[in-house]
Tab-separated table of N, CA and C in Angstrom:
chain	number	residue	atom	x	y	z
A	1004	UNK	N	-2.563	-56.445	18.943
A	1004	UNK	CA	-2.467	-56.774	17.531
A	1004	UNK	C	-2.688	-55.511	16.703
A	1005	UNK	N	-2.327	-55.294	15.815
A	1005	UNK	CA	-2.205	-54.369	14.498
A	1005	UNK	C	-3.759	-54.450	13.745
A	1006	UNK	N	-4.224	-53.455	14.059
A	1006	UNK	CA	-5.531	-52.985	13.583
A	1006	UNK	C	-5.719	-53.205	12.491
A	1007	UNK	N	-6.797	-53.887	11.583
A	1007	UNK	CA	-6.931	-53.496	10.183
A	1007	UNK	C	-8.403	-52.969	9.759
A	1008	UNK	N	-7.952	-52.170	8.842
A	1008	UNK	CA	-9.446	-51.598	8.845
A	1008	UNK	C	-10.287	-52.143	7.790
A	1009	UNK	N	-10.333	-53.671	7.660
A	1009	UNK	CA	-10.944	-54.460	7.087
A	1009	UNK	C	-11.152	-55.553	7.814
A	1010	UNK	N	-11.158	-55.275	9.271
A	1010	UNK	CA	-11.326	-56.409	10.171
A	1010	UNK	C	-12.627	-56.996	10.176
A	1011	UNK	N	-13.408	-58.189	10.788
A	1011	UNK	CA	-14.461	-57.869	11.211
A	1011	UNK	C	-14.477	-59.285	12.232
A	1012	UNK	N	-15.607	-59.162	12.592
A	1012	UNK	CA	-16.007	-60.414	13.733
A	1012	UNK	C	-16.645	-61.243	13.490
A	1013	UNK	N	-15.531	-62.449	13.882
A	1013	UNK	CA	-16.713	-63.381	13.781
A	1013	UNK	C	-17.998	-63.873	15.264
A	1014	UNK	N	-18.943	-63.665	15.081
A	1014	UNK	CA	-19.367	-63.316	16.176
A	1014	UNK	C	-19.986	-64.537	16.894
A	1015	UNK	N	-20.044	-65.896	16.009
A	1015	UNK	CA	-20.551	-67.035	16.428
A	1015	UNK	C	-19.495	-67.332	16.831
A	1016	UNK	N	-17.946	-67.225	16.920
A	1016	UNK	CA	-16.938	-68.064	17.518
A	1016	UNK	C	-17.243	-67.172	18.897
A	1017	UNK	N	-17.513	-66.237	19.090
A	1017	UNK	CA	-17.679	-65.555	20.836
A	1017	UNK	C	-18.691	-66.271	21.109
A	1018	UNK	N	-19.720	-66.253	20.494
A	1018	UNK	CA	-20.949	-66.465	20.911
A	1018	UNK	C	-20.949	-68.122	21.538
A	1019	UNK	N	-20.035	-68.858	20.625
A	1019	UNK	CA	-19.861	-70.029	21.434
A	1019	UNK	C	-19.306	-69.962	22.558
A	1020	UNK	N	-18.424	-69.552	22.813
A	1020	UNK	CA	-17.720	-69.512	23.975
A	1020	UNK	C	-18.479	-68.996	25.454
A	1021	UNK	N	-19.625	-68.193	24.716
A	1021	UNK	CA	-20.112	-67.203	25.463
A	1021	UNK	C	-21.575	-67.556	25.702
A	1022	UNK	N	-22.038	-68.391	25.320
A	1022	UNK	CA	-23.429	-68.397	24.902
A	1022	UNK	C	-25.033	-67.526	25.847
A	1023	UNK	N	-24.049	-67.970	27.150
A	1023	UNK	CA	-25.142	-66.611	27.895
A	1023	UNK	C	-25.341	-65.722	27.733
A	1024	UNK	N	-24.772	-64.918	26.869
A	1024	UNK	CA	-24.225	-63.290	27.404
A	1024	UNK	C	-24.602	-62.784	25.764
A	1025	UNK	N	-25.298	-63.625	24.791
A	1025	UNK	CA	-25.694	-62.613	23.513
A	1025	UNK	C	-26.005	-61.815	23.007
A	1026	UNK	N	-26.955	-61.430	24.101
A	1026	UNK	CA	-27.930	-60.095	24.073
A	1026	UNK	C	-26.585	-58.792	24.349
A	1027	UNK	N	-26.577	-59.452	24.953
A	1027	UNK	CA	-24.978	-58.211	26.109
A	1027	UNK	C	-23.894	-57.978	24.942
A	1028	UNK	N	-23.721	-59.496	24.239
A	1028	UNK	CA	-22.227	-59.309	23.406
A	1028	UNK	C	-22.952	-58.257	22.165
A	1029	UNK	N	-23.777	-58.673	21.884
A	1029	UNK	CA	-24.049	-57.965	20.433
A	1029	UNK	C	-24.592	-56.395	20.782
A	1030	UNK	N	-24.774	-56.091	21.865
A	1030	UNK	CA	-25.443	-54.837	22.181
A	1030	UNK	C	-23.539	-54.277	22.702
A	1031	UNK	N	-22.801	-55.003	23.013
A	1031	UNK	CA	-21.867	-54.391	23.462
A	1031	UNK	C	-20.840	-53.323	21.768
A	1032	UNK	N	-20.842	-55.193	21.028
A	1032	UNK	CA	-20.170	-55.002	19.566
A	1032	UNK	C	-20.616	-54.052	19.166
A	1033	UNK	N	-21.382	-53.464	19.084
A	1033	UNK	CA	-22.796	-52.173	18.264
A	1033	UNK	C	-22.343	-50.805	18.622
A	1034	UNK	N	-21.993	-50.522	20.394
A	1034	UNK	CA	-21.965	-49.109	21.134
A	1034	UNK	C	-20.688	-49.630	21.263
A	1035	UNK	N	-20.093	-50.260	22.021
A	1035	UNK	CA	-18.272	-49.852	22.593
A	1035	UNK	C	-17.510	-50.217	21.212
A	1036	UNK	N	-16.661	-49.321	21.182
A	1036	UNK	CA	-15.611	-49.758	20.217
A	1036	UNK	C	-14.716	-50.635	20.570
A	1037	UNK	N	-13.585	-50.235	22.017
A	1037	UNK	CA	-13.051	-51.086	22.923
A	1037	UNK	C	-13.552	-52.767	22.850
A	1038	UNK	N	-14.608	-52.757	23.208
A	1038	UNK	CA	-14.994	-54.036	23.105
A	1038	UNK	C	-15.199	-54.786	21.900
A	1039	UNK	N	-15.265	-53.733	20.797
A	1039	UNK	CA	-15.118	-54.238	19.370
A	1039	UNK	C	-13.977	-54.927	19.132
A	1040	UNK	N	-12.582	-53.747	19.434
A	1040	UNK	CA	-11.372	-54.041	19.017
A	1040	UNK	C	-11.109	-55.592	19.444
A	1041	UNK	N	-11.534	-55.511	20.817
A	1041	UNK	CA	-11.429	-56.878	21.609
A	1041	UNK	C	-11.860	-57.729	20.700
A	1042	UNK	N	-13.259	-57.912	20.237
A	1042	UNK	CA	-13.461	-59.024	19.415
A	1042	UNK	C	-12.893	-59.190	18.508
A	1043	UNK	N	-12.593	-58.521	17.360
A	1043	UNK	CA	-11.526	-58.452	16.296
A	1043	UNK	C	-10.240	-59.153	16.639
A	1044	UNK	N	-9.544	-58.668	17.455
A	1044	UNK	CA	-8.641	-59.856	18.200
A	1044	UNK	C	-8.537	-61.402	17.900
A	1045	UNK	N	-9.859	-61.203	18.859
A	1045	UNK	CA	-10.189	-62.685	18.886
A	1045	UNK	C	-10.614	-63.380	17.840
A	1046	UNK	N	-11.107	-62.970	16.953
A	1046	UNK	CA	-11.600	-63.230	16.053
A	1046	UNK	C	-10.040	-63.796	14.861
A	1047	UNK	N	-9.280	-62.507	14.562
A	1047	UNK	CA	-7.981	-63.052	14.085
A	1047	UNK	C	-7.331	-63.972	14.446
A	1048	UNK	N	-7.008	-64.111	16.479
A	1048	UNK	CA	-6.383	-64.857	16.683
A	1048	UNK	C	-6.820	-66.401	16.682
A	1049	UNK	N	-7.989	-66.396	16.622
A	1049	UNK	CA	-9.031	-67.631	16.859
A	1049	UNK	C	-8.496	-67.994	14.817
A	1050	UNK	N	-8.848	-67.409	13.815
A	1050	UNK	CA	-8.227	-67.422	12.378
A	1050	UNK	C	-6.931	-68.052	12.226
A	1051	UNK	N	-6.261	-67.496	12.545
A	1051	UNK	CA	-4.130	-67.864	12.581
A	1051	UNK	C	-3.863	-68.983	13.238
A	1052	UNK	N	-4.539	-69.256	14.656
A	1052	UNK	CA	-4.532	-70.874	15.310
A	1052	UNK	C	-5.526	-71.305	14.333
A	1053	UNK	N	-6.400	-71.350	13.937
A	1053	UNK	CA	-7.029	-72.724	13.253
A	1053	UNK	C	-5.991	-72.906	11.599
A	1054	UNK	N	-5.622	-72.243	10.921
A	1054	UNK	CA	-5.143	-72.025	9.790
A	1054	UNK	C	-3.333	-73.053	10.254
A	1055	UNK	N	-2.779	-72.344	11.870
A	1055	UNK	CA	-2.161	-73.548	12.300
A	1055	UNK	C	-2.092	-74.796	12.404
A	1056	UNK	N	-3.746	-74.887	12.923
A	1056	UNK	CA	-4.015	-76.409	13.248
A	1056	UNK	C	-4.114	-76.942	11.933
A	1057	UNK	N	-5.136	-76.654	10.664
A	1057	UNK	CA	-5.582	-76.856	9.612
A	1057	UNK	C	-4.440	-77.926	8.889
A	1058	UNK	N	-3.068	-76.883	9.043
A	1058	UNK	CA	-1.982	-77.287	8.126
A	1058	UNK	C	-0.595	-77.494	8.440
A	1059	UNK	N	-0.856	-78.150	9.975
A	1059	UNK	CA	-0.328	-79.004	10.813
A	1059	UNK	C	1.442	-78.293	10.875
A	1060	UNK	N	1.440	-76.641	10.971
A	1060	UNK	CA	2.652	-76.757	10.783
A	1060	UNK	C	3.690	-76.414	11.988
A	1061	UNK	N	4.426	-77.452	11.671
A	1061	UNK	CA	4.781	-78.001	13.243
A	1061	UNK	C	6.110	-77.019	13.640
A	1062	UNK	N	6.799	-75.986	12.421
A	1062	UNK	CA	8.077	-75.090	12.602
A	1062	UNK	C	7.628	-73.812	13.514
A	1063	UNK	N	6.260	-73.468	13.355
A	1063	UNK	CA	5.936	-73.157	13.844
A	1063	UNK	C	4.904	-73.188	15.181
A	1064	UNK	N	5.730	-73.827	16.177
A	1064	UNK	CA	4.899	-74.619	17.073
A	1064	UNK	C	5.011	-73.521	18.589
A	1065	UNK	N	6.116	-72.500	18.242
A	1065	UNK	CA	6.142	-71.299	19.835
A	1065	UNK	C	4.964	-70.806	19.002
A	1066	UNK	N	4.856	-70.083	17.970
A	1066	UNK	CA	3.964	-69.047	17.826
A	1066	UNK	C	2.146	-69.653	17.986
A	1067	UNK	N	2.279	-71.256	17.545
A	1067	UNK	CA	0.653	-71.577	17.796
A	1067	UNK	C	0.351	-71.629	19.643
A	1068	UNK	N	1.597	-71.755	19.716
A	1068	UNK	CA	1.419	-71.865	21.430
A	1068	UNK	C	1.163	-70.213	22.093
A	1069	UNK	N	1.724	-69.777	21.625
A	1069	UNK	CA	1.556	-68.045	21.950
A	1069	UNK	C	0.343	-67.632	21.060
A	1070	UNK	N	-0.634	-68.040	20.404
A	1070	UNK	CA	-1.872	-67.736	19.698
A	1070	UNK	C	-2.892	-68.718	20.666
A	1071	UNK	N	-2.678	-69.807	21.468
A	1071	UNK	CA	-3.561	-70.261	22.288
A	1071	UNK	C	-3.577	-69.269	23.483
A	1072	UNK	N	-2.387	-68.949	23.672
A	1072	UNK	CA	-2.367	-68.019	25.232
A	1072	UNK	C	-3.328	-66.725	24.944
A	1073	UNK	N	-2.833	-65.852	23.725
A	1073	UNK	CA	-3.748	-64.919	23.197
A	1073	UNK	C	-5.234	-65.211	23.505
A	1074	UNK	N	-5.501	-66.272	23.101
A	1074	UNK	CA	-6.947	-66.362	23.003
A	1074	UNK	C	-7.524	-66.704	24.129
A	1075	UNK	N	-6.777	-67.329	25.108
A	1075	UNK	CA	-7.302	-67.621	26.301
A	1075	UNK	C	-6.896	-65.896	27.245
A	1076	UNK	N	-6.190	-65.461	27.114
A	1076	UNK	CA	-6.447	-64.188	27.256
A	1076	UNK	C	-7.733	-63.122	26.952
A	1077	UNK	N	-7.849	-63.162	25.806
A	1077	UNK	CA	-8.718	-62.549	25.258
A	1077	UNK	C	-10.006	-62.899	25.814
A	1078	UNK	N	-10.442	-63.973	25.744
A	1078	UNK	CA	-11.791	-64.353	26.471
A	1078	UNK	C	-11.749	-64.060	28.174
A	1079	UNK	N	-11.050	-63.731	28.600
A	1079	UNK	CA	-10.622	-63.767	29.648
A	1079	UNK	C	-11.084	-62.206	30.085
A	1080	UNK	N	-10.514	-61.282	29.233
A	1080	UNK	CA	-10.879	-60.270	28.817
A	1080	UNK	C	-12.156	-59.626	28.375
A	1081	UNK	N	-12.816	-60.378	27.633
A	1081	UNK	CA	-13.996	-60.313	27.111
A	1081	UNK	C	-15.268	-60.607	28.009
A	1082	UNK	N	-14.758	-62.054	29.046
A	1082	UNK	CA	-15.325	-62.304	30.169
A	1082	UNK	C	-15.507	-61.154	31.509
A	1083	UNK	N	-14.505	-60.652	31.014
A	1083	UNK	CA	-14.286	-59.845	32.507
A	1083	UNK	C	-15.067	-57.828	32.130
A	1084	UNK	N	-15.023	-58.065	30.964
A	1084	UNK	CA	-15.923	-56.852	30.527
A	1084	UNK	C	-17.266	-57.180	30.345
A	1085	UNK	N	-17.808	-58.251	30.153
A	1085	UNK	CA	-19.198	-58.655	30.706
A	1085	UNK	C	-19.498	-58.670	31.768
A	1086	UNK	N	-18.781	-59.529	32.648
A	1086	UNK	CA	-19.399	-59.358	33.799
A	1086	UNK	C	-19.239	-57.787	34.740
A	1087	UNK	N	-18.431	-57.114	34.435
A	1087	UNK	CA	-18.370	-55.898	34.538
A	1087	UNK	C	-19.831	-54.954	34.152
A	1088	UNK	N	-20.028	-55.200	32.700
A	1088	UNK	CA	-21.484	-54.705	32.451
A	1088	UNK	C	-22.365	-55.422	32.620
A	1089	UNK	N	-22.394	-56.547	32.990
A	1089	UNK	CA	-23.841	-57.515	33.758
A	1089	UNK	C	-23.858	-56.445	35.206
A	1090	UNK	N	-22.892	-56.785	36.113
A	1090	UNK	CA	-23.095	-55.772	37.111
A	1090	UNK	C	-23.417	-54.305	36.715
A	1091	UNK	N	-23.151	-53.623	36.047
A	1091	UNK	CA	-23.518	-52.387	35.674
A	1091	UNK	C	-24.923	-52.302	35.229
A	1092	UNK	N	-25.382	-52.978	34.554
A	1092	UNK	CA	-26.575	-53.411	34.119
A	1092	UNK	C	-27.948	-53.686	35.319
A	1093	UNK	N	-27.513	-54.557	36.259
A	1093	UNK	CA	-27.697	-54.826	37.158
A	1093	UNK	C	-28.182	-53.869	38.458
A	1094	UNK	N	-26.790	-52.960	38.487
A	1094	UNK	CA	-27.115	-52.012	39.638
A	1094	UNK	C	-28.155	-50.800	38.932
A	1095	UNK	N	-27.961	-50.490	37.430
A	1095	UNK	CA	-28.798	-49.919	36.797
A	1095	UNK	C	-30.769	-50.036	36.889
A	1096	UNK	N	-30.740	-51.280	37.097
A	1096	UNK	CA	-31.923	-51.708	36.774
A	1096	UNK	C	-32.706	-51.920	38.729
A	1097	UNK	N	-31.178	-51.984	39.370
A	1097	UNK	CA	-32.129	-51.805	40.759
A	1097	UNK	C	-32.273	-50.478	41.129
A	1098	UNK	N	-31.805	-49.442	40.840
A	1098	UNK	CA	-31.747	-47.927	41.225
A	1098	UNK	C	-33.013	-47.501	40.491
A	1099	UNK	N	-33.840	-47.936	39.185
A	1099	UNK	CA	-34.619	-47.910	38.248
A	1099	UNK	C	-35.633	-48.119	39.299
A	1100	UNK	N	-35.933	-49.475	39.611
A	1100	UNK	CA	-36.419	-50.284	39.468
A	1100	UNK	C	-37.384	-50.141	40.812
């Protein structure tokens, strides 16, 4: 998606989705940018499907279908860079430890 530099996150729609991983998401949103952009994403695309659903418009019914795939992508994504830094985190804290 096309960057805007007035984006921002909504961070309770991850956080639902996500609810284990808060400490991780918000420490991630803060230091990675990458993982920012990611949320921003989601955050829009999660915006444009509800604004779909909202106002039922049915001419446009490929593109709400291609804004569900997005988003199930995206978490998918988002999932898979957590558990990426849960393990990182993880092997961190046994080499520490």
């Amino acid at each position: 998606m096309a960057k805007n530099s007035t984006a921002t996150i909504d961070l309770a729609s991850i956080l639902v989705r996500f609810p284990e991983d808060t400490e991780q998401i918000s420490r991630l949103v803060k230091a990675d940018a990458a993982f920012r952009d990611i949320c921003e994403d989601y955050t829009l695309a999660r915006a444009v499907l509800e604004t779909f659903e909202r106002h039922s418009i049915n001419w446009l019914r490929v593109e709400f279908d291609d804004y569900k795939t997005l988003i199930a992508e995206l978490e998918k994504e988002i999932g898979n860079i957590l558990l990426r830094n849960a393990a990182i985190g993880l092997d961190a804290k046994v080499s520490n430890g």
